[in-house]
Amino acid sequence: MQAFTGQINDFLLHAEKTNRLRYLEAPPDGLVDLCSNDYLGLSIHPALCDALKTGIDLYGAGSTASRLVRGHRDIFGHVEAAVADWLQGEAALTFANGYTANFGCLSAICDASYVAFIDRLAHASLVDGVRLSGAKKVYFRHNDMGHLAELLAKHRAPRAIIITETLFSMDGDFAPVEALLRLKSDFDALLYIDDAHAIGVYGEAGRGLSPVGADFRMITFGKALGLEGAAVVCSERARAYLMHNARTFVFSTAPLPAILHAVQAAIELVKILQPDRERLWQTAGTIRRAAGLTTDSTNISHIVPLICESEKAALALSQKFAAAGFHARAIRPPTVKESRVRLSLNTRVTAAQTERVAEVIRAG
Ligand SMILES: Cc1ncc(COP(=O)(O)O)c(C=O)c1O
């Protein structure tokens, strides 16, 4: 116990000294949201709030058990069919959230006979799933397909899996999806791709950026879809395999059915929000220009990292945003290597507010 007390004290002291101490705060009143993942503003959309309430009327509150015991309801199957249809895949399996989807699926797909090729900046849930599986981890330089090809050739494995994201949550850049598909095919590897931040915001009918040719495509319901939960799109047989082997699916109470009822409504809504998406891209273009970042049409995203020279500088910039009326949080190590204020833009930011954000950025 004494050793643990020392461990806690050492950790908290170090975090404080290095400006890495974190705290929890509810969204401050009166500040415009520039840091949530509510990219289309759906978390407060009346249609989704109504669907959630109706869902409770229809299904009650809790699901009461794992889906494999008594927690399953038809609505889970309806949403899985709707997701598969929307994303032009064969089947889908839902999870309580994106973390448990990635963690559960990758730990079920891989074992010690696999080599997992992981983008250096891939999300913790992807890395943690591989870690649990016992597969050999090989990291490729962020979005560097030449490096990935080199590593695939060097670590020839009977079972290989490439793991990456479509849109990176901390850097706001896109993965080269076509090149990934080519390497998957050239090296006979599986491709697992996380579309958490692009689903709803890019692609025809908001179906995101994950390619149909990937073996596993993970989408979340907690970001642009405004709710919570996730789904993995894959083949029918892979779905059956995951149902038996993804431990976060098997050994966990099913999500509230009411949420799935609302997810069904969110999917239908997202399909028709093209004007909102276009407005968001326009906002992103203005902010990116002010930040001196690329506005190349293939690389404009609504996630804009403002890299700072230190943790302290990131906290100070966050304060400047607050003084100008915006809620923009500092993201610091160990979450990222370089401290930054990461702006994640949403459709509720007006044109006038966009101009004010650009001014804060230009003023540094
Ligand atoms: C790329 C990526 N994948 C997965 C997740 C986890 O999703 P969720 O928040 O639904 O657990 C996140 C969320 O932070 C993410 O950014």
GROMACS .gro file of C-alpha atoms and ligand atoms in nm:
model
  380
    1MET     CA    1   0.000   0.000   0.000
    2GLN     CA    2   0.284   0.234   0.089
    3ALA     CA    3   0.449   0.158  -0.245
    4PHE     CA    4   0.124   0.245  -0.425
    5THR     CA    5   0.094   0.573  -0.233
    6GLY     CA    6   0.446   0.658  -0.351
    7GLN     CA    7   0.352   0.561  -0.708
    8ILE     CA    8   0.050   0.795  -0.703
    9ASN     CA    9   0.245   1.081  -0.549
   10ASP     CA   10   0.530   1.047  -0.800
   11PHE     CA   11   0.287   1.040  -1.090
   12LEU     CA   12   0.080   1.340  -0.981
   13LEU     CA   13   0.386   1.546  -0.893
   14HIS     CA   14   0.543   1.477  -1.232
   15ALA     CA   15   0.216   1.557  -1.411
   16GLU     CA   16   0.189   1.885  -1.226
   17LYS     CA   17   0.552   1.986  -1.289
   18THR     CA   18   0.524   1.916  -1.662
   19ASN     CA   19   0.187   2.089  -1.708
   20ARG     CA   20   0.023   1.755  -1.785
   21LEU     CA   21  -0.223   1.745  -1.499
   22ARG     CA   22  -0.574   1.681  -1.625
   23TYR     CA   23  -0.906   1.780  -1.480
   24LEU     CA   24  -1.269   1.719  -1.559
   25GLU     CA   25  -1.496   2.009  -1.647
   26ALA     CA   26  -1.847   2.026  -1.784
   27PRO     CA   27  -1.877   2.234  -2.104
   28PRO     CA   28  -1.841   2.593  -1.982
   29ASP     CA   29  -2.150   2.807  -2.026
   30GLY     CA   30  -2.137   3.059  -2.306
   31LEU     CA   31  -1.832   2.920  -2.489
   32VAL     CA   32  -1.873   2.796  -2.846
   33ASP     CA   33  -1.785   2.426  -2.883
   34LEU     CA   34  -1.462   2.372  -3.077
   35CYS     CA   35  -1.353   2.049  -2.913
   36SER     CA   36  -1.631   1.791  -2.911
   37ASN     CA   37  -1.682   1.521  -3.173
   38ASP     CA   38  -2.039   1.636  -3.232
   39TYR     CA   39  -1.942   1.731  -3.587
   40LEU     CA   40  -2.297   1.760  -3.723
   41GLY     CA   41  -2.452   1.894  -3.403
   42LEU     CA   42  -2.673   1.586  -3.376
   43SER     CA   43  -2.630   1.533  -3.000
   44ILE     CA   44  -2.908   1.786  -2.944
   45HIS     CA   45  -3.111   1.723  -3.260
   46PRO     CA   46  -3.483   1.704  -3.167
   47ALA     CA   47  -3.542   1.399  -3.390
   48LEU     CA   48  -3.273   1.202  -3.208
   49CYS     CA   49  -3.389   1.314  -2.862
   50ASP     CA   50  -3.743   1.204  -2.957
   51ALA     CA   51  -3.617   0.871  -3.093
   52LEU     CA   52  -3.431   0.807  -2.768
   53LYS     CA   53  -3.744   0.876  -2.563
   54THR     CA   54  -3.957   0.657  -2.790
   55GLY     CA   55  -3.689   0.388  -2.759
   56ILE     CA   56  -3.730   0.389  -2.382
   57ASP     CA   57  -4.109   0.363  -2.419
   58LEU     CA   58  -4.064   0.068  -2.653
   59TYR     CA   59  -3.784  -0.124  -2.483
   60GLY     CA   60  -3.758   0.003  -2.125
   61ALA     CA   61  -3.429   0.121  -1.980
   62GLY     CA   62  -3.164  -0.150  -1.954
   63SER     CA   63  -3.097  -0.446  -2.184
   64THR     CA   64  -3.051  -0.673  -1.875
   65ALA     CA   65  -2.778  -0.907  -2.007
   66SER     CA   66  -2.523  -0.985  -2.275
   67ARG     CA   67  -2.681  -1.018  -2.618
   68LEU     CA   68  -2.586  -1.386  -2.612
   69VAL     CA   69  -2.799  -1.438  -2.300
   70ARG     CA   70  -3.111  -1.216  -2.277
   71GLY     CA   71  -2.987  -0.873  -2.381
   72HIS     CA   72  -3.059  -0.905  -2.753
   73ARG     CA   73  -3.353  -0.720  -2.910
   74ASP     CA   74  -3.461  -0.708  -3.273
   75ILE     CA   75  -3.354  -0.342  -3.292
   76PHE     CA   76  -2.986  -0.449  -3.272
   77GLY     CA   77  -3.036  -0.661  -3.583
   78HIS     CA   78  -3.224  -0.380  -3.760
   79VAL     CA   79  -2.942  -0.135  -3.695
   80GLU     CA   80  -2.679  -0.387  -3.805
   81ALA     CA   81  -2.869  -0.442  -4.131
   82ALA     CA   82  -2.905  -0.066  -4.178
   83VAL     CA   83  -2.532  -0.007  -4.118
   84ALA     CA   84  -2.430  -0.286  -4.356
   85ASP     CA   85  -2.667  -0.151  -4.622
   86TRP     CA   86  -2.548   0.210  -4.576
   87LEU     CA   87  -2.181   0.115  -4.596
   88GLN     CA   88  -2.237  -0.137  -4.878
   89GLY     CA   89  -2.099  -0.421  -4.668
   90GLU     CA   90  -2.220  -0.774  -4.609
   91ALA     CA   91  -2.288  -0.759  -4.234
   92ALA     CA   92  -2.225  -0.559  -3.919
   93LEU     CA   93  -2.196  -0.620  -3.546
   94THR     CA   94  -2.265  -0.347  -3.291
   95PHE     CA   95  -2.068  -0.271  -2.974
   96ALA     CA   96  -2.115  -0.043  -2.674
   97ASN     CA   97  -1.855   0.203  -2.807
   98GLY     CA   98  -1.559   0.234  -3.041
   99TYR     CA   99  -1.303   0.142  -2.781
  100THR     CA  100  -1.465  -0.192  -2.702
  101ALA     CA  101  -1.525  -0.258  -3.073
  102ASN     CA  102  -1.158  -0.216  -3.165
  103PHE     CA  103  -1.026  -0.380  -2.852
  104GLY     CA  104  -1.264  -0.677  -2.870
  105CYS     CA  105  -1.239  -0.737  -3.244
  106LEU     CA  106  -0.861  -0.710  -3.280
  107SER     CA  107  -0.796  -0.929  -2.978
  108ALA     CA  108  -1.030  -1.187  -3.134
  109ILE     CA  109  -0.898  -1.162  -3.491
  110CYS     CA  110  -0.526  -1.181  -3.411
  111ASP     CA  111  -0.324  -1.431  -3.213
  112ALA     CA  112   0.046  -1.499  -3.169
  113SER     CA  113   0.077  -1.624  -3.529
  114TYR     CA  114  -0.007  -1.274  -3.665
  115VAL     CA  115   0.211  -0.980  -3.747
  116ALA     CA  116   0.010  -0.659  -3.701
  117PHE     CA  117   0.129  -0.358  -3.904
  118ILE     CA  118  -0.001  -0.053  -3.720
  119ASP     CA  119   0.017   0.314  -3.815
  120ARG     CA  120   0.241   0.487  -3.561
  121LEU     CA  121  -0.043   0.730  -3.473
  122ALA     CA  122  -0.326   0.477  -3.454
  123HIS     CA  123  -0.574   0.513  -3.169
  124ALA     CA  124  -0.503   0.345  -2.832
  125SER     CA  125  -0.799   0.106  -2.872
  126LEU     CA  126  -0.642  -0.041  -3.189
  127VAL     CA  127  -0.303  -0.087  -3.026
  128ASP     CA  128  -0.452  -0.229  -2.706
  129GLY     CA  129  -0.653  -0.491  -2.895
  130VAL     CA  130  -0.339  -0.615  -3.069
  131ARG     CA  131  -0.152  -0.610  -2.741
  132LEU     CA  132  -0.406  -0.843  -2.579
  133SER     CA  133  -0.396  -1.079  -2.877
  134GLY     CA  134  -0.025  -1.157  -2.843
  135ALA     CA  135   0.041  -1.072  -3.211
  136LYS     CA  136   0.376  -0.923  -3.306
  137LYS     CA  137   0.341  -0.545  -3.341
  138VAL     CA  138   0.523  -0.362  -3.620
  139TYR     CA  139   0.466   0.013  -3.648
  140PHE     CA  140   0.488   0.195  -3.980
  141ARG     CA  141   0.558   0.567  -4.008
  142HIS     CA  142   0.239   0.767  -4.006
  143ASN     CA  143   0.062   0.735  -4.344
  144ASP     CA  144   0.392   0.629  -4.509
  145MET     CA  145   0.296   0.360  -4.759
  146GLY     CA  146   0.657   0.314  -4.877
  147HIS     CA  147   0.757   0.228  -4.521
  148LEU     CA  148   0.458  -0.004  -4.480
  149ALA     CA  149   0.550  -0.189  -4.802
  150GLU     CA  150   0.909  -0.225  -4.680
  151LEU     CA  151   0.796  -0.367  -4.347
  152LEU     CA  152   0.543  -0.603  -4.507
  153ALA     CA  153   0.822  -0.739  -4.727
  154LYS     CA  154   1.069  -0.764  -4.439
  155HIS     CA  155   0.838  -0.931  -4.184
  156ARG     CA  156   0.685  -1.189  -4.415
  157ALA     CA  157   0.415  -1.357  -4.211
  158PRO     CA  158   0.162  -1.626  -4.294
  159ARG     CA  159  -0.094  -1.403  -4.122
  160ALA     CA  160  -0.062  -1.029  -4.157
  161ILE     CA  161  -0.304  -0.750  -4.070
  162ILE     CA  162  -0.276  -0.379  -4.152
  163ILE     CA  163  -0.441  -0.154  -3.894
  164THR     CA  164  -0.505   0.215  -3.941
  165GLU     CA  165  -0.761   0.498  -3.940
  166THR     CA  166  -0.917   0.686  -4.230
  167LEU     CA  167  -0.906   1.029  -4.065
  168PHE     CA  168  -0.662   1.075  -3.779
  169SER     CA  169  -0.823   1.226  -3.474
  170MET     CA  170  -0.530   1.432  -3.346
  171ASP     CA  171  -0.374   1.543  -3.676
  172GLY     CA  172  -0.678   1.573  -3.900
  173ASP     CA  173  -0.511   1.407  -4.199
  174PHE     CA  174  -0.644   1.127  -4.418
  175ALA     CA  175  -0.496   0.783  -4.481
  176PRO     CA  176  -0.420   0.689  -4.845
  177VAL     CA  177  -0.698   0.436  -4.872
  178GLU     CA  178  -0.630   0.319  -5.230
  179ALA     CA  179  -0.264   0.247  -5.149
  180LEU     CA  180  -0.370   0.054  -4.840
  181LEU     CA  181  -0.599  -0.164  -5.051
  182ARG     CA  182  -0.316  -0.229  -5.298
  183LEU     CA  183  -0.078  -0.335  -5.021
  184LYS     CA  184  -0.345  -0.551  -4.864
  185SER     CA  185  -0.380  -0.730  -5.195
  186ASP     CA  186  -0.005  -0.747  -5.278
  187PHE     CA  187   0.083  -0.898  -4.942
  188ASP     CA  188  -0.237  -1.097  -4.887
  189ALA     CA  189  -0.298  -0.915  -4.558
  190LEU     CA  190  -0.617  -0.835  -4.374
  191LEU     CA  191  -0.709  -0.466  -4.354
  192TYR     CA  192  -0.876  -0.327  -4.040
  193ILE     CA  193  -0.972   0.037  -4.074
  194ASP     CA  194  -1.118   0.273  -3.815
  195ASP     CA  195  -1.354   0.536  -3.959
  196ALA     CA  196  -1.456   0.690  -3.626
  197HIS     CA  197  -1.397   1.051  -3.730
  198ALA     CA  198  -1.502   1.039  -4.095
  199ILE     CA  199  -1.833   0.855  -4.071
  200GLY     CA  200  -2.120   1.097  -4.126
  201VAL     CA  201  -1.888   1.378  -4.238
  202TYR     CA  202  -1.739   1.250  -4.566
  203GLY     CA  203  -1.841   1.024  -4.850
  204GLU     CA  204  -2.165   0.991  -5.041
  205ALA     CA  205  -2.463   0.995  -4.803
  206GLY     CA  206  -2.215   1.046  -4.521
  207ARG     CA  207  -2.099   0.687  -4.539
  208GLY     CA  208  -1.744   0.785  -4.448
  209LEU     CA  209  -1.413   0.698  -4.602
  210SER     CA  210  -1.361   0.332  -4.520
  211PRO     CA  211  -1.323   0.135  -4.844
  212VAL     CA  212  -1.563  -0.149  -4.922
  213GLY     CA  213  -1.258  -0.370  -4.990
  214ALA     CA  214  -1.136  -0.357  -4.629
  215ASP     CA  215  -1.199  -0.671  -4.424
  216PHE     CA  216  -1.310  -0.483  -4.114
  217ARG     CA  217  -1.448  -0.127  -4.099
  218MET     CA  218  -1.518   0.022  -3.759
  219ILE     CA  219  -1.757   0.316  -3.727
  220THR     CA  220  -1.872   0.492  -3.412
  221PHE     CA  221  -2.213   0.631  -3.322
  222GLY     CA  222  -2.068   0.866  -3.057
  223LYS     CA  223  -1.916   1.128  -3.285
  224ALA     CA  224  -2.094   1.269  -3.593
  225LEU     CA  225  -2.398   1.050  -3.521
  226GLY     CA  226  -2.443   1.227  -3.188
  227LEU     CA  227  -2.513   0.921  -2.973
  228GLU     CA  228  -2.290   0.639  -2.849
  229GLY     CA  229  -2.194   0.293  -2.964
  230ALA     CA  230  -2.011   0.146  -3.261
  231ALA     CA  231  -2.033  -0.113  -3.535
  232VAL     CA  232  -1.784  -0.327  -3.722
  233VAL     CA  233  -1.872  -0.398  -4.085
  234CYS     CA  234  -1.736  -0.726  -4.220
  235SER     CA  235  -1.843  -1.050  -4.391
  236GLU     CA  236  -2.131  -1.258  -4.248
  237ARG     CA  237  -1.889  -1.529  -4.141
  238ALA     CA  238  -1.650  -1.283  -3.979
  239ARG     CA  239  -1.947  -1.139  -3.789
  240ALA     CA  240  -2.035  -1.488  -3.662
  241TYR     CA  241  -1.672  -1.536  -3.557
  242LEU     CA  242  -1.664  -1.204  -3.371
  243MET     CA  243  -1.994  -1.282  -3.197
  244HIS     CA  244  -1.829  -1.589  -3.048
  245ASN     CA  245  -1.483  -1.448  -2.981
  246ALA     CA  246  -1.485  -1.070  -2.923
  247ARG     CA  247  -1.469  -1.069  -2.545
  248THR     CA  248  -1.609  -0.718  -2.511
  249PHE     CA  249  -1.917  -0.843  -2.698
  250VAL     CA  250  -1.956  -1.179  -2.523
  251PHE     CA  251  -1.883  -1.080  -2.165
  252SER     CA  252  -2.063  -0.747  -2.141
  253THR     CA  253  -2.421  -0.628  -2.094
  254ALA     CA  254  -2.575  -0.523  -2.425
  255PRO     CA  255  -2.615  -0.146  -2.476
  256LEU     CA  256  -2.949   0.018  -2.398
  257PRO     CA  257  -3.185  -0.078  -2.683
  258ALA     CA  258  -3.321   0.279  -2.683
  259ILE     CA  259  -2.983   0.401  -2.804
  260LEU     CA  260  -2.996   0.163  -3.097
  261HIS     CA  261  -3.347   0.289  -3.172
  262ALA     CA  262  -3.203   0.641  -3.192
  263VAL     CA  263  -2.903   0.522  -3.397
  264GLN     CA  264  -3.148   0.399  -3.661
  265ALA     CA  265  -3.291   0.751  -3.681
  266ALA     CA  266  -2.941   0.906  -3.684
  267ILE     CA  267  -2.834   0.698  -3.984
  268GLU     CA  268  -3.137   0.809  -4.186
  269LEU     CA  269  -3.080   1.171  -4.085
  270VAL     CA  270  -2.708   1.170  -4.165
  271LYS     CA  271  -2.772   1.045  -4.517
  272ILE     CA  272  -2.950   1.368  -4.610
  273LEU     CA  273  -2.720   1.619  -4.440
  274GLN     CA  274  -2.504   1.696  -4.744
  275PRO     CA  275  -2.559   2.077  -4.719
  276ASP     CA  276  -2.439   2.063  -4.355
  277ARG     CA  277  -2.132   1.866  -4.458
  278GLU     CA  278  -2.048   2.118  -4.726
  279ARG     CA  279  -2.081   2.405  -4.478
  280LEU     CA  280  -1.849   2.224  -4.238
  281TRP     CA  281  -1.585   2.177  -4.509
  282GLN     CA  282  -1.608   2.548  -4.588
  283THR     CA  283  -1.553   2.637  -4.221
  284ALA     CA  284  -1.259   2.395  -4.214
  285GLY     CA  285  -1.106   2.561  -4.522
  286THR     CA  286  -1.121   2.907  -4.364
  287ILE     CA  287  -0.972   2.790  -4.034
  288ARG     CA  288  -0.701   2.586  -4.205
  289ARG     CA  289  -0.599   2.883  -4.420
  290ALA     CA  290  -0.570   3.099  -4.108
  291ALA     CA  291  -0.354   2.829  -3.947
  292GLY     CA  292  -0.129   2.803  -4.253
  293LEU     CA  293  -0.221   2.438  -4.294
  294THR     CA  294  -0.279   2.253  -4.617
  295THR     CA  295  -0.607   2.321  -4.790
  296ASP     CA  296  -0.531   2.077  -5.069
  297SER     CA  297  -0.874   1.947  -5.167
  298THR     CA  298  -0.771   1.591  -5.079
  299ASN     CA  299  -0.659   1.688  -4.733
  300ILE     CA  300  -0.900   1.940  -4.584
  301SER     CA  301  -1.054   1.801  -4.274
  302HIS     CA  302  -1.263   1.950  -3.998
  303ILE     CA  303  -0.998   1.852  -3.740
  304VAL     CA  304  -0.736   2.126  -3.720
  305PRO     CA  305  -0.428   2.076  -3.501
  306LEU     CA  306  -0.258   2.396  -3.381
  307ILE     CA  307   0.083   2.264  -3.278
  308CYS     CA  308   0.243   2.442  -2.981
  309GLU     CA  309   0.600   2.441  -2.859
  310SER     CA  310   0.517   2.315  -2.509
  311GLU     CA  311   0.240   2.198  -2.279
  312LYS     CA  312   0.239   2.546  -2.124
  313ALA     CA  313   0.201   2.715  -2.463
  314ALA     CA  314  -0.092   2.486  -2.551
  315LEU     CA  315  -0.265   2.570  -2.223
  316ALA     CA  316  -0.207   2.941  -2.287
  317LEU     CA  317  -0.354   2.918  -2.638
  318SER     CA  318  -0.656   2.735  -2.500
  319GLN     CA  319  -0.702   3.026  -2.257
  320LYS     CA  320  -0.685   3.274  -2.546
  321PHE     CA  321  -0.964   3.086  -2.719
  322ALA     CA  322  -1.168   3.091  -2.398
  323ALA     CA  323  -1.118   3.468  -2.367
  324ALA     CA  324  -1.251   3.507  -2.722
  325GLY     CA  325  -1.558   3.293  -2.642
  326PHE     CA  326  -1.448   2.948  -2.763
  327HIS     CA  327  -1.402   2.615  -2.588
  328ALA     CA  328  -1.086   2.462  -2.736
  329ARG     CA  329  -0.889   2.222  -2.518
  330ALA     CA  330  -0.514   2.168  -2.504
  331ILE     CA  331  -0.408   1.812  -2.591
  332ARG     CA  332  -0.075   1.720  -2.436
  333PRO     CA  333   0.162   1.426  -2.401
  334PRO     CA  334   0.126   1.138  -2.346
  335THR     CA  335  -0.194   1.154  -2.559
  336VAL     CA  336   0.013   1.313  -2.839
  337LYS     CA  337   0.386   1.362  -2.889
  338GLU     CA  338   0.361   1.737  -2.958
  339SER     CA  339   0.131   1.954  -2.749
  340ARG     CA  340  -0.144   2.124  -2.939
  341VAL     CA  341  -0.482   2.285  -2.933
  342ARG     CA  342  -0.690   2.060  -3.148
  343LEU     CA  343  -0.989   2.230  -3.304
  344SER     CA  344  -1.264   1.989  -3.402
  345LEU     CA  345  -1.514   2.194  -3.596
  346ASN     CA  346  -1.886   2.138  -3.612
  347THR     CA  347  -2.178   2.263  -3.816
  348ARG     CA  348  -2.307   2.489  -3.539
  349VAL     CA  349  -2.011   2.726  -3.574
  350THR     CA  350  -2.143   3.030  -3.763
  351ALA     CA  351  -1.961   3.224  -4.036
  352ALA     CA  352  -1.903   3.517  -3.796
  353GLN     CA  353  -1.763   3.282  -3.530
  354THR     CA  354  -1.539   3.120  -3.791
  355GLU     CA  355  -1.390   3.462  -3.867
  356ARG     CA  356  -1.328   3.522  -3.496
  357VAL     CA  357  -1.157   3.183  -3.460
  358ALA     CA  358  -0.936   3.270  -3.758
  359GLU     CA  359  -0.842   3.598  -3.584
  360VAL     CA  360  -0.742   3.417  -3.264
  361ILE     CA  361  -0.523   3.184  -3.470
  362ARG     CA  362  -0.361   3.469  -3.665
  363ALA     CA  363  -0.296   3.660  -3.340
  364GLY     CA  364  -0.124   3.341  -3.209
  365LIG     C1  365  -0.989   0.680  -3.393
  365LIG     C2  366  -1.075   0.641  -3.278
  365LIG     N1  367  -1.115   0.515  -3.268
  365LIG     C3  368  -1.193   0.474  -3.165
  365LIG     C4  369  -1.234   0.561  -3.069
  365LIG     C5  370  -1.318   0.512  -2.955
  365LIG     O1  371  -1.452   0.538  -2.980
  365LIG     P1  372  -1.554   0.560  -2.858
  365LIG     O2  373  -1.534   0.699  -2.809
  365LIG     O3  374  -1.687   0.535  -2.918
  365LIG     O4  375  -1.517   0.459  -2.754
  365LIG     C6  376  -1.198   0.696  -3.076
  365LIG     C7  377  -1.250   0.792  -2.976
  365LIG     O5  378  -1.189   0.865  -2.914
  365LIG     C8  379  -1.115   0.736  -3.183
  365LIG     O6  380  -1.073   0.862  -3.192
   0.00000   0.00000   0.00000
